[in-house]
mmCIF file of C-alpha atoms in Angstrom:
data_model
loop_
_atom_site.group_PDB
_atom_site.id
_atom_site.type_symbol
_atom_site.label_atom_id
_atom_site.label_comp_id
_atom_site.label_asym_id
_atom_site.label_seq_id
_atom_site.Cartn_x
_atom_site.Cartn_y
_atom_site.Cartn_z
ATOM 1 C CA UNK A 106 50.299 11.842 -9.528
ATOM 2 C CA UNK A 107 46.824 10.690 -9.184
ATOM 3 C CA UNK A 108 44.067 13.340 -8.828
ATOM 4 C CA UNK A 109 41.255 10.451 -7.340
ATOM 5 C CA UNK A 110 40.277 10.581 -3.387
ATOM 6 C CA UNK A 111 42.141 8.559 -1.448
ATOM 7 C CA UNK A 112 40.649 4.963 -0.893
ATOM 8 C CA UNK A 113 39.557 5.820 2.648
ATOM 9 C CA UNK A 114 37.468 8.513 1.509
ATOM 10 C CA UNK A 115 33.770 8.301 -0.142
ATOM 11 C CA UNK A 116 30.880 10.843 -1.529
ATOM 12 C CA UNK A 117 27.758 11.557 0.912
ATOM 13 C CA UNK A 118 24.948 13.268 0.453
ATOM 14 C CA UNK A 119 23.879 15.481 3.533
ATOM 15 C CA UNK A 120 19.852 15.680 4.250
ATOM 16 C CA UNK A 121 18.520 17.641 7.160
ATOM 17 C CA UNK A 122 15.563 15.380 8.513
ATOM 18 C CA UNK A 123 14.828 17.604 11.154
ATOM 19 C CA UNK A 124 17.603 19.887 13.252
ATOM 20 C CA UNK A 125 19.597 17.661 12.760
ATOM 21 C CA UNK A 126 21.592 16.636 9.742
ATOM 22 C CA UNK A 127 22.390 13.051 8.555
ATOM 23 C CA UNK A 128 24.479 11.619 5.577
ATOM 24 C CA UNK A 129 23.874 8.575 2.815
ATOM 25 C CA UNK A 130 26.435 7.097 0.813
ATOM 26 C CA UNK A 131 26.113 8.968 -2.862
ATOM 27 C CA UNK A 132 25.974 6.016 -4.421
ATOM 28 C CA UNK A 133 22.476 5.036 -3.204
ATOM 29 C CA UNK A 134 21.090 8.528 -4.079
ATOM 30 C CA UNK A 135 18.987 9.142 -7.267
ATOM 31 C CA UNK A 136 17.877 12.506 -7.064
ATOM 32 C CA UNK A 137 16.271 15.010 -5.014
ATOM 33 C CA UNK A 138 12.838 16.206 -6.113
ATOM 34 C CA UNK A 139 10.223 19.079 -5.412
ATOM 35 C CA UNK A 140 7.386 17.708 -3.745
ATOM 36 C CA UNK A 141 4.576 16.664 -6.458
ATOM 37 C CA UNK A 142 1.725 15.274 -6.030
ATOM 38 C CA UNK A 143 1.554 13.185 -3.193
ATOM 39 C CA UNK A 144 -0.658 10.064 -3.635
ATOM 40 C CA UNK A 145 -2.177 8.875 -1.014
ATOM 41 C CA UNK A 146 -3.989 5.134 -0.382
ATOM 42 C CA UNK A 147 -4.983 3.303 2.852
ATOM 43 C CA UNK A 148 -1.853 0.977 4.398
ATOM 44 C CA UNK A 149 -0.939 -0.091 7.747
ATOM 45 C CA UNK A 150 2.451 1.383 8.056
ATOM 46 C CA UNK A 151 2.268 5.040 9.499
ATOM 47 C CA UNK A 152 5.929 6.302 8.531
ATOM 48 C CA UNK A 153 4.326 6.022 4.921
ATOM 49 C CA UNK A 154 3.276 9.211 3.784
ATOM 50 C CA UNK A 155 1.672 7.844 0.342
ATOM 51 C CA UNK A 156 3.496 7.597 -3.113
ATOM 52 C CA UNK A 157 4.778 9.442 -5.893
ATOM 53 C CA UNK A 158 5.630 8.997 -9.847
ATOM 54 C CA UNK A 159 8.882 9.572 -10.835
ATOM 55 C CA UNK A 160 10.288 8.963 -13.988
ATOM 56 C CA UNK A 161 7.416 6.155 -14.519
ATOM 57 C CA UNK A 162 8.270 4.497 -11.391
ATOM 58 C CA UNK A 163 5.388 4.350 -8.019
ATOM 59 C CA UNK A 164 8.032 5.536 -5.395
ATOM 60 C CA UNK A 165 7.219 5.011 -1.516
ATOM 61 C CA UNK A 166 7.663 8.223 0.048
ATOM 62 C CA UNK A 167 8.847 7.243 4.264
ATOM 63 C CA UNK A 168 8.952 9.674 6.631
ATOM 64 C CA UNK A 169 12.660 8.282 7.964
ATOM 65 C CA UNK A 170 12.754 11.297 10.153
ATOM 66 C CA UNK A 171 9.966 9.500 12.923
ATOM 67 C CA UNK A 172 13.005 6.704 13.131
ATOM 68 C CA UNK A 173 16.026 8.389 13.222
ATOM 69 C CA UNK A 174 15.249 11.681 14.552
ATOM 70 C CA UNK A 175 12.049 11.334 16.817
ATOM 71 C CA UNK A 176 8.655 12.913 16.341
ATOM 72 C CA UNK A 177 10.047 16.132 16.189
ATOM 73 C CA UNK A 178 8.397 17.379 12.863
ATOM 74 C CA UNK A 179 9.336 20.181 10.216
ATOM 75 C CA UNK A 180 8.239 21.829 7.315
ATOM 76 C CA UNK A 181 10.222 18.984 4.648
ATOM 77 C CA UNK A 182 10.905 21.082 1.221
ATOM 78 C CA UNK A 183 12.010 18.517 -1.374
ATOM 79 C CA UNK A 184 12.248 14.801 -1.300
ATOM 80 C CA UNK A 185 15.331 13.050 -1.478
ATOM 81 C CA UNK A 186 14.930 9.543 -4.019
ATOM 82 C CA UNK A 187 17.200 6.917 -2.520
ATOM 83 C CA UNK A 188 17.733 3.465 -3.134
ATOM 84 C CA UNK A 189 16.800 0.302 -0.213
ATOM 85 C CA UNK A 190 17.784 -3.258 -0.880
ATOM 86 C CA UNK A 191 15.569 -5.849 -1.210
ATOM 87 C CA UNK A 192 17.170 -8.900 -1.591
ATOM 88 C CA UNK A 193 19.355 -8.390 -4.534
ATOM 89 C CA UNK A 194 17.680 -5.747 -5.935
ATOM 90 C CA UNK A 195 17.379 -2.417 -4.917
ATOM 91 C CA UNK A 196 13.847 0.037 -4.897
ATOM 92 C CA UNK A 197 13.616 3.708 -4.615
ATOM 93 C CA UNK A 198 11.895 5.340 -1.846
ATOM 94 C CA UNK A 199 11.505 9.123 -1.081
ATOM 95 C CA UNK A 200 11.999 10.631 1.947
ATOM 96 C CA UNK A 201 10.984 14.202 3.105
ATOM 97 C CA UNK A 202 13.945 16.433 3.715
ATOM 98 C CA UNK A 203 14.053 19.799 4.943
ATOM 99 C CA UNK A 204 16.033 21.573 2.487
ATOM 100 C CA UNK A 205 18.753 21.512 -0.137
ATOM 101 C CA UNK A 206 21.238 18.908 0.452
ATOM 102 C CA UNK A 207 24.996 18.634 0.205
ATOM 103 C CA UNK A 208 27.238 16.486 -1.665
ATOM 104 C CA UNK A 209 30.405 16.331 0.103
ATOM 105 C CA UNK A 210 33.910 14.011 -0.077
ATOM 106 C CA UNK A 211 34.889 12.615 3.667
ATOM 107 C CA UNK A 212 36.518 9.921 5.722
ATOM 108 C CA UNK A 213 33.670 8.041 7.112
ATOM 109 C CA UNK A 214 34.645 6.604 10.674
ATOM 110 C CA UNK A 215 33.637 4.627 13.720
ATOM 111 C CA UNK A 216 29.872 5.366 15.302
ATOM 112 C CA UNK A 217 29.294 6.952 18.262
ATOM 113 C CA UNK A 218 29.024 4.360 20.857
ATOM 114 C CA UNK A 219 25.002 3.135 21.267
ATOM 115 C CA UNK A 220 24.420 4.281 18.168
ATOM 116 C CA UNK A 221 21.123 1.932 16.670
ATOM 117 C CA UNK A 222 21.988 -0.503 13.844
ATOM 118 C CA UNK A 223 21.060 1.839 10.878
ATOM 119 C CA UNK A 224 24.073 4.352 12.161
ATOM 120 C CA UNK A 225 26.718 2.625 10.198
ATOM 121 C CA UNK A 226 29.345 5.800 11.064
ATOM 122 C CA UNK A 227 30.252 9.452 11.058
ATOM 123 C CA UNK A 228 31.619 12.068 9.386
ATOM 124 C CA UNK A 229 33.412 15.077 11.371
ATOM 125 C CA UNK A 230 32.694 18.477 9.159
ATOM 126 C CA UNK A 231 34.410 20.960 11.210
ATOM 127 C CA UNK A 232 32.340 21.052 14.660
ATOM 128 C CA UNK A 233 29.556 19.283 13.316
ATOM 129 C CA UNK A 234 29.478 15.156 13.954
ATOM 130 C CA UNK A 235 26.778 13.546 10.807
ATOM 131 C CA UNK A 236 25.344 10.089 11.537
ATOM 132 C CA UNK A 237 26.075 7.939 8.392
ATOM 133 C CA UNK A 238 22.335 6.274 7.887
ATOM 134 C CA UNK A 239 21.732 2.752 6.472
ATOM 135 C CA UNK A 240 18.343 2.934 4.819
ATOM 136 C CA UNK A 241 18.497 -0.820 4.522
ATOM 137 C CA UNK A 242 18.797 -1.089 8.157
ATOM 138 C CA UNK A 243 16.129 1.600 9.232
ATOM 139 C CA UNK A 244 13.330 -0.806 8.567
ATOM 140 C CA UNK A 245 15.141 -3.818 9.810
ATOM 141 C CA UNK A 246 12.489 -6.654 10.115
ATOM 142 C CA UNK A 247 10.485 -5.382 7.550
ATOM 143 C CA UNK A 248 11.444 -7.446 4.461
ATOM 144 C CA UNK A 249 8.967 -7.534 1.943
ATOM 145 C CA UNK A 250 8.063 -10.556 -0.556
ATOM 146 C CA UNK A 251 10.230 -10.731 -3.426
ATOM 147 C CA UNK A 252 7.239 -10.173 -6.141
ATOM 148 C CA UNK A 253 8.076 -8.524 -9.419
ATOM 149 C CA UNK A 254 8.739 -4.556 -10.004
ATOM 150 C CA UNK A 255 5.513 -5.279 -12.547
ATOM 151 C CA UNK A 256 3.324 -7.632 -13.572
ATOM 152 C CA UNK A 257 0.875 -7.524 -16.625
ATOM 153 C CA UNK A 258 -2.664 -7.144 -15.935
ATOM 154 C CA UNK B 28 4.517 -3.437 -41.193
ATOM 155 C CA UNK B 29 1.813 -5.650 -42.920
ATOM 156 C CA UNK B 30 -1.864 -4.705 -41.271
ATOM 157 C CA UNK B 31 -1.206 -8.872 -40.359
ATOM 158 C CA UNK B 32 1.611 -8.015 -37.862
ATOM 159 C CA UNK B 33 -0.512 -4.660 -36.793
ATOM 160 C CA UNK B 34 -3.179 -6.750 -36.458
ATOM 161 C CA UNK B 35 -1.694 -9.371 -34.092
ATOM 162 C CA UNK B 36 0.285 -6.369 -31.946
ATOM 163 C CA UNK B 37 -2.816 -4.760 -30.788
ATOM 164 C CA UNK B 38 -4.184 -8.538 -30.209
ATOM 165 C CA UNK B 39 -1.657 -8.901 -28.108
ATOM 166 C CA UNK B 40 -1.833 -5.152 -25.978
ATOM 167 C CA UNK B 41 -5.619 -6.164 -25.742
ATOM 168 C CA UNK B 42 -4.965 -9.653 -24.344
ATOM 169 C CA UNK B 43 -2.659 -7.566 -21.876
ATOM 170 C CA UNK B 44 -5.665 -5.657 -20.880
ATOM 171 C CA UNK B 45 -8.294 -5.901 -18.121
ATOM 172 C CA UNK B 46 -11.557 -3.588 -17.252
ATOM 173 C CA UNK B 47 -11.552 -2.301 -13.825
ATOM 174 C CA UNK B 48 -14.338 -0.763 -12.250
ATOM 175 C CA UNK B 49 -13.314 2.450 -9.950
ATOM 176 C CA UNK B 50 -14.880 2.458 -6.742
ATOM 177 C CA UNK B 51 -15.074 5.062 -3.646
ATOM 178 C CA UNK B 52 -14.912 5.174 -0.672
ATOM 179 C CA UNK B 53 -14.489 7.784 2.125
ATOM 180 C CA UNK B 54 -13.245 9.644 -0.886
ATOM 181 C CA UNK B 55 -10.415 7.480 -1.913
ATOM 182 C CA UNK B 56 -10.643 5.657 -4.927
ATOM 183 C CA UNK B 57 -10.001 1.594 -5.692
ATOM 184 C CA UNK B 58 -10.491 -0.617 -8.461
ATOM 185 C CA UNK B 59 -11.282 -3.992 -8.767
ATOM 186 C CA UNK B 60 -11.256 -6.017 -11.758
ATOM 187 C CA UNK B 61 -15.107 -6.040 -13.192
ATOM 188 C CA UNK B 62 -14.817 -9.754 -13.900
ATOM 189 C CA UNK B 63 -13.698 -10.642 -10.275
ATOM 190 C CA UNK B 64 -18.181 -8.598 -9.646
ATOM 191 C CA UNK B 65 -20.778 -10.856 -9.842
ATOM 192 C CA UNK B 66 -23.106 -8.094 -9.468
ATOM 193 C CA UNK B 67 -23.914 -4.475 -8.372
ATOM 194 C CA UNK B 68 -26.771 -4.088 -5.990
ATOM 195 C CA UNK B 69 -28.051 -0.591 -4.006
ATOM 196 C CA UNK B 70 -27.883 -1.512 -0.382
ATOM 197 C CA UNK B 71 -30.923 -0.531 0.273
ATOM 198 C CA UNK B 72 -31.664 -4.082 -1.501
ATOM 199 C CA UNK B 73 -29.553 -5.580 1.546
ATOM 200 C CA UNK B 74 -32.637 -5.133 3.461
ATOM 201 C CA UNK B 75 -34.987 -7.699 2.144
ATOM 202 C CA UNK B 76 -32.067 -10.057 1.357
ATOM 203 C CA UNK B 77 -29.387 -9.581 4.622
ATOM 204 C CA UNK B 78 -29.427 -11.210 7.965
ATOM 205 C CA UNK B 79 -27.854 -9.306 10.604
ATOM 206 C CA UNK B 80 -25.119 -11.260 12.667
ATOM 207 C CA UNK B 81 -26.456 -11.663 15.534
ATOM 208 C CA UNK B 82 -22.722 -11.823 17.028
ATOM 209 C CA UNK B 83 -20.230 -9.093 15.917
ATOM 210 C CA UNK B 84 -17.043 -11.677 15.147
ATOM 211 C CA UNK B 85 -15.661 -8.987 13.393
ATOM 212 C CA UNK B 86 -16.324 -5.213 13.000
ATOM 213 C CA UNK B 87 -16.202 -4.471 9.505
ATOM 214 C CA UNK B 88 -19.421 -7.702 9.443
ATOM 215 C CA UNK B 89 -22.581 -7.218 10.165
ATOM 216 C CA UNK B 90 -24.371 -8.699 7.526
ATOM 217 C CA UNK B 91 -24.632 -11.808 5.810
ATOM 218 C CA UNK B 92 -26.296 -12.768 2.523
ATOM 219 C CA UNK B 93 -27.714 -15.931 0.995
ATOM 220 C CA UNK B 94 -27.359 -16.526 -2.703
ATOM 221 C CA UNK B 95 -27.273 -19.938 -4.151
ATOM 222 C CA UNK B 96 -27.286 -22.163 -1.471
ATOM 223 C CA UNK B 97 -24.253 -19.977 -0.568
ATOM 224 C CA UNK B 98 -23.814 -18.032 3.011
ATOM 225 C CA UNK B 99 -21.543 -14.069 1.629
ATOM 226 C CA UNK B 100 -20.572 -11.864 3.969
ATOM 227 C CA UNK B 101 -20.769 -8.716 3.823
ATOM 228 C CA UNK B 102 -17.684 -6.451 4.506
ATOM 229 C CA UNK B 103 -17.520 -2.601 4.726
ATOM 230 C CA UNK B 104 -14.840 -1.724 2.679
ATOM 231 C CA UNK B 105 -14.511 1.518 4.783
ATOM 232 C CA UNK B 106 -13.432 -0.020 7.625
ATOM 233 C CA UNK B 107 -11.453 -2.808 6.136
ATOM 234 C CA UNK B 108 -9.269 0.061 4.890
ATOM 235 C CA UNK B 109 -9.169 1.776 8.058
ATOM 236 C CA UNK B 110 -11.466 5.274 6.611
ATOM 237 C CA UNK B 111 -13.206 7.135 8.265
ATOM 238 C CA UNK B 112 -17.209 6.115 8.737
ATOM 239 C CA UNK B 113 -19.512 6.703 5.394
ATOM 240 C CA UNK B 114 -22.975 5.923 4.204
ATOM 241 C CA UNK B 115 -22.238 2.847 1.801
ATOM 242 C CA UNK B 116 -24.840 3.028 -1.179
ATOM 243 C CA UNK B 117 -23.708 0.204 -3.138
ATOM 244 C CA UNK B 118 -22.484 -3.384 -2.709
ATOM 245 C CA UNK B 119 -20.545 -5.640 -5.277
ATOM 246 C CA UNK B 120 -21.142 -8.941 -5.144
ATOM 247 C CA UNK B 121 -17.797 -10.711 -5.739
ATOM 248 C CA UNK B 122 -16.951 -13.819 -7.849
ATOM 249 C CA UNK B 123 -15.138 -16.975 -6.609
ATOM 250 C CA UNK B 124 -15.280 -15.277 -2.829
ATOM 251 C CA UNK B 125 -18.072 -15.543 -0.377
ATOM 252 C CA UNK B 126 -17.560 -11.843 0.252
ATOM 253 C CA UNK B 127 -19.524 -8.528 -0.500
ATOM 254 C CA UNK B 128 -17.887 -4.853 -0.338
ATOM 255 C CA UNK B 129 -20.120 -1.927 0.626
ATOM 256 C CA UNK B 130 -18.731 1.106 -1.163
ATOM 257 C CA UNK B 131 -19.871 4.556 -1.341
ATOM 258 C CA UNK B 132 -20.139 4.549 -5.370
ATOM 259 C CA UNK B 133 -19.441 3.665 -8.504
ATOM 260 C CA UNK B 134 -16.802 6.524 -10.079
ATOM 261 C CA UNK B 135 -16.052 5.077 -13.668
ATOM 262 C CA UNK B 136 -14.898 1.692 -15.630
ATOM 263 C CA UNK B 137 -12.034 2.156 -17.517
ATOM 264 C CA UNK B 138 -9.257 -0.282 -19.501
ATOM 265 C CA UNK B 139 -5.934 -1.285 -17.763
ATOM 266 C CA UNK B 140 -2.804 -2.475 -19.326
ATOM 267 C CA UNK B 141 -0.628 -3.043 -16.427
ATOM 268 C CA UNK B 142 -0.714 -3.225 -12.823
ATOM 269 C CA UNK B 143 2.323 -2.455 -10.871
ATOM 270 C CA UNK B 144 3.921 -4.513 -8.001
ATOM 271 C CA UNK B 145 3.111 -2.864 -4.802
ATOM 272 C CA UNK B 146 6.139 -1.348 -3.702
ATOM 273 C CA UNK B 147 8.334 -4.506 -1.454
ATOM 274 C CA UNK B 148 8.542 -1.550 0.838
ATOM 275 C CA UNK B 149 4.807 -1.974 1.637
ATOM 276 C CA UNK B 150 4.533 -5.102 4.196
ATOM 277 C CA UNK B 151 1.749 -4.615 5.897
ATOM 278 C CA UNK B 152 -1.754 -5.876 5.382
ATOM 279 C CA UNK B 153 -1.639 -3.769 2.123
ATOM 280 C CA UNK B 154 0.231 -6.458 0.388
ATOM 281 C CA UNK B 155 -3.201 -8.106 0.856
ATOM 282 C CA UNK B 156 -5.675 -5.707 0.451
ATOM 283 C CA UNK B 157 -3.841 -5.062 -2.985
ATOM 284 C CA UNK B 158 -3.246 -6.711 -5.777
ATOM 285 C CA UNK B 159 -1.107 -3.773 -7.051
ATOM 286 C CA UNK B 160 -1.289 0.068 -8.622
ATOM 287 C CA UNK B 161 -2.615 1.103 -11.034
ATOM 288 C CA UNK B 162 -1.324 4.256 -12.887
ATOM 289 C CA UNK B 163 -4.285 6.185 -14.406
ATOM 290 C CA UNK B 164 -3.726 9.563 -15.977
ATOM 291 C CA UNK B 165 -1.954 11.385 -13.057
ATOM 292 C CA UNK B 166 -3.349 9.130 -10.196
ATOM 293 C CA UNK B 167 -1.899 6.303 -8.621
ATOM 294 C CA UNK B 168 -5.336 3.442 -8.107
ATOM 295 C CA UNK B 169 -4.976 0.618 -5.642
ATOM 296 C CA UNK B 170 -6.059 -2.314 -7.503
ATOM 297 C CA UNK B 171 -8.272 -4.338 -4.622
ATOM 298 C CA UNK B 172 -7.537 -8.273 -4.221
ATOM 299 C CA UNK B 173 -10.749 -9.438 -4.312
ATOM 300 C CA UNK B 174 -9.735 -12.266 -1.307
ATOM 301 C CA UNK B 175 -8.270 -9.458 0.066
ATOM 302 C CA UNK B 176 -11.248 -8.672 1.885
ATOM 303 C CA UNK B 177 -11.919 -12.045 3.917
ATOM 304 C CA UNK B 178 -8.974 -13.929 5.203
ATOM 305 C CA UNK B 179 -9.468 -17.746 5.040
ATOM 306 C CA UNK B 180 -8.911 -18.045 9.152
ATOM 307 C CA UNK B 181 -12.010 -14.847 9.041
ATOM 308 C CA UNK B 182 -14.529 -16.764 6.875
ATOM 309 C CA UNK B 183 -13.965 -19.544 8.674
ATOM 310 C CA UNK B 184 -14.781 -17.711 12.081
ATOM 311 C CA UNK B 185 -17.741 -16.523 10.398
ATOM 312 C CA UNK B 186 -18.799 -19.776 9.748
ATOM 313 C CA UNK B 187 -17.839 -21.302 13.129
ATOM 314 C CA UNK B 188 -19.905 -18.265 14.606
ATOM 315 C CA UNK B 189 -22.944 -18.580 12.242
ATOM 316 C CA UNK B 190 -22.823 -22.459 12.966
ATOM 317 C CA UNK B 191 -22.841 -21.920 16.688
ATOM 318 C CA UNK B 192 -25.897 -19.349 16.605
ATOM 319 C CA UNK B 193 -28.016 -21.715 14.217
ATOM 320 C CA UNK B 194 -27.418 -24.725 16.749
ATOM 321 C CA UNK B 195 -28.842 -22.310 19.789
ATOM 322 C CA UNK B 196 -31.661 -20.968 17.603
ATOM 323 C CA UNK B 197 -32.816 -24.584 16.997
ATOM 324 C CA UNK B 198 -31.992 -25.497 20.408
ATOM 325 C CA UNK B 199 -34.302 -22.262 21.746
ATOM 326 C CA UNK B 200 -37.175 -23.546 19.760
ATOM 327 C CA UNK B 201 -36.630 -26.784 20.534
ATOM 328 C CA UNK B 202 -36.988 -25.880 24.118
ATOM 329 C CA UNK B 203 -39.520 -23.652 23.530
ATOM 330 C CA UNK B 204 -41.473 -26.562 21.556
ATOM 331 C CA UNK B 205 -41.322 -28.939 24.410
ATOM 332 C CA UNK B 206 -42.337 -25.907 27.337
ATOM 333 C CA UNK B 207 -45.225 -24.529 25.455
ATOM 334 C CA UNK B 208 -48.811 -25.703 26.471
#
């Protein structure tokens, strides 16, 4: 008998952005972080907060909550490091999260119905319905150039 | 390892290299590669040397300078970054653009060795302003694009402006020439 999850099921990670809570496949999270220094240069995009260094990388730190959740804003504890596509790499970004977050093992199904693009489904924990978010999606129409991760000086 | 090998690593982290000078404004720090500056002036030595645009084309313009046969404009870096309103002290003189950036001051020069990709997640006018990050000691610099500062399509308005208020000047005094006694 095989002890593994059945195929149907799949790890999240559960991040409250605001009251609400919202889950991202495991696979695309790194690690979730106390807040460090927050760096902070001029840009044009207001759901950036600034950057951070993590493990030598510069990590975009986007306040996902002002998409997904409204402008409703809260006290965010930690940051959670996830991972966005770009082409056919991936980048980390951080996003402000409320508190600790939850690794759990569910059955991922259908969306509610209207749900926006970056909703890719749901998981039912006991009374509680958690949108499935699509980082990749969130920023639809915001694709970036394709220039290296570094470049000498 | 022979001092030969030694000798050619550190030529090669050297050639890797680049001096930056830091710059401020509104409290937020830059740099820009020192050999992209022509020169460092006070701008209080804008007076003599500026023109005032007559027209305001574009807000972060007001002045103009003539060097070598050569029309600059001068851009305030504070509010082609979107900061709050300061007291510019200092202007660099760029190389190879027919720009100027008023800054607040001068912090430090220091050596590079790498500057990082601005993060694809940035796609905004950043990706312009920047030519990427610099990590130095805890902080995370913006390293400025020098051509950053002026678009093409913007020093061309200029122009087109500057043109167009040079042909009514001479047209004025033209006028004037012919009416007076």
């Amino acid at each position: 008998m095989s002890a593994t999850a059945p195929v149907s099921e799949r790890s999240f990670v559960l991040l409250r952005l605001t009251a609400r809570r919202f889950a991202l496949p495991a696979e695309t999270v790194i690690e979730l972080v106390v807040p460090g220094s927050l760096q902070i240069f001029p840009h044009t995009d207001p759901l950036f907060l600034g950057v951070l260094v993590r493990r030598g990388q510069v990590v975009p730190v986007v306040d996902v909550a002002q998409v997904v959740a409204g402008p409703e804003v809260r006290q965010r504890k930690f940051y959670l490091i996830a991972t966005r596509r770009f082409g056919a790499s991936r980048e980390w970004c951080a996003i402000p999260v409320m508190g600790d977050c939850e690794l759990v093992t569910a059955t991922p199904e259908a969306p509610e119905e209207g749900a926006p693009d970056y909703i890719t489904g749901a998981l039912q924990l006991g009374d509680e319905q958690v949108p499935i978010l699509n980082l990749d999606t969130v920023f639809a129409g915001r694709a970036a150039d394709q220039s290296p991760a570094e470049v000498p000086a | 390892m022979s001092s030969a090998e030694t000798k050619l690593k550190a030529g090669r982290r050297n050639s890797r290299s680049e001096q930056v000078i830091v710059f401020s404004v509104a409290s937020q720090r830059f740099a820009i590669a020192l050999e992209s500056v022509q020169e460092i002036r006070s701008a209080d030595s804008l007076a003599g040397a500026a023109t005032e645009l007559g027209q305001a084309i574009l807000k972060k313009v007001r002045h103009k300078l003539e060097r070598n046969g050569r029309t600059y404009y001068v851009v305030n870096a504070g509010q082609h970054f979107g900061l709050a309103v300061t007291r510019p002290t200092l202007v660099l003189v760029l190389r190879k653009v027919r720009a100027c950036a008023l800054v607040d001051r001068i912090e430090e020069m220091l050596e590079i060795t790498v500057v990082r990709a601005l993060p694809r997640a940035f796609t905004g006018e950043e990706r312009r302003w920047y030519r990427g990050l610099a990590l130095i000691g805890d902080s995370v610099i913006p390293v400025v694009n020098p051509t950053g500062f002026l678009t093409p399509e913007e020093i061309s308005l200029l122009d087109s402006a500057r043109a167009a208020a040079a042909a009514a000047e001479a047209a004025s005094a033209e006028t004037e020439g012919v009416t007076a006694p």
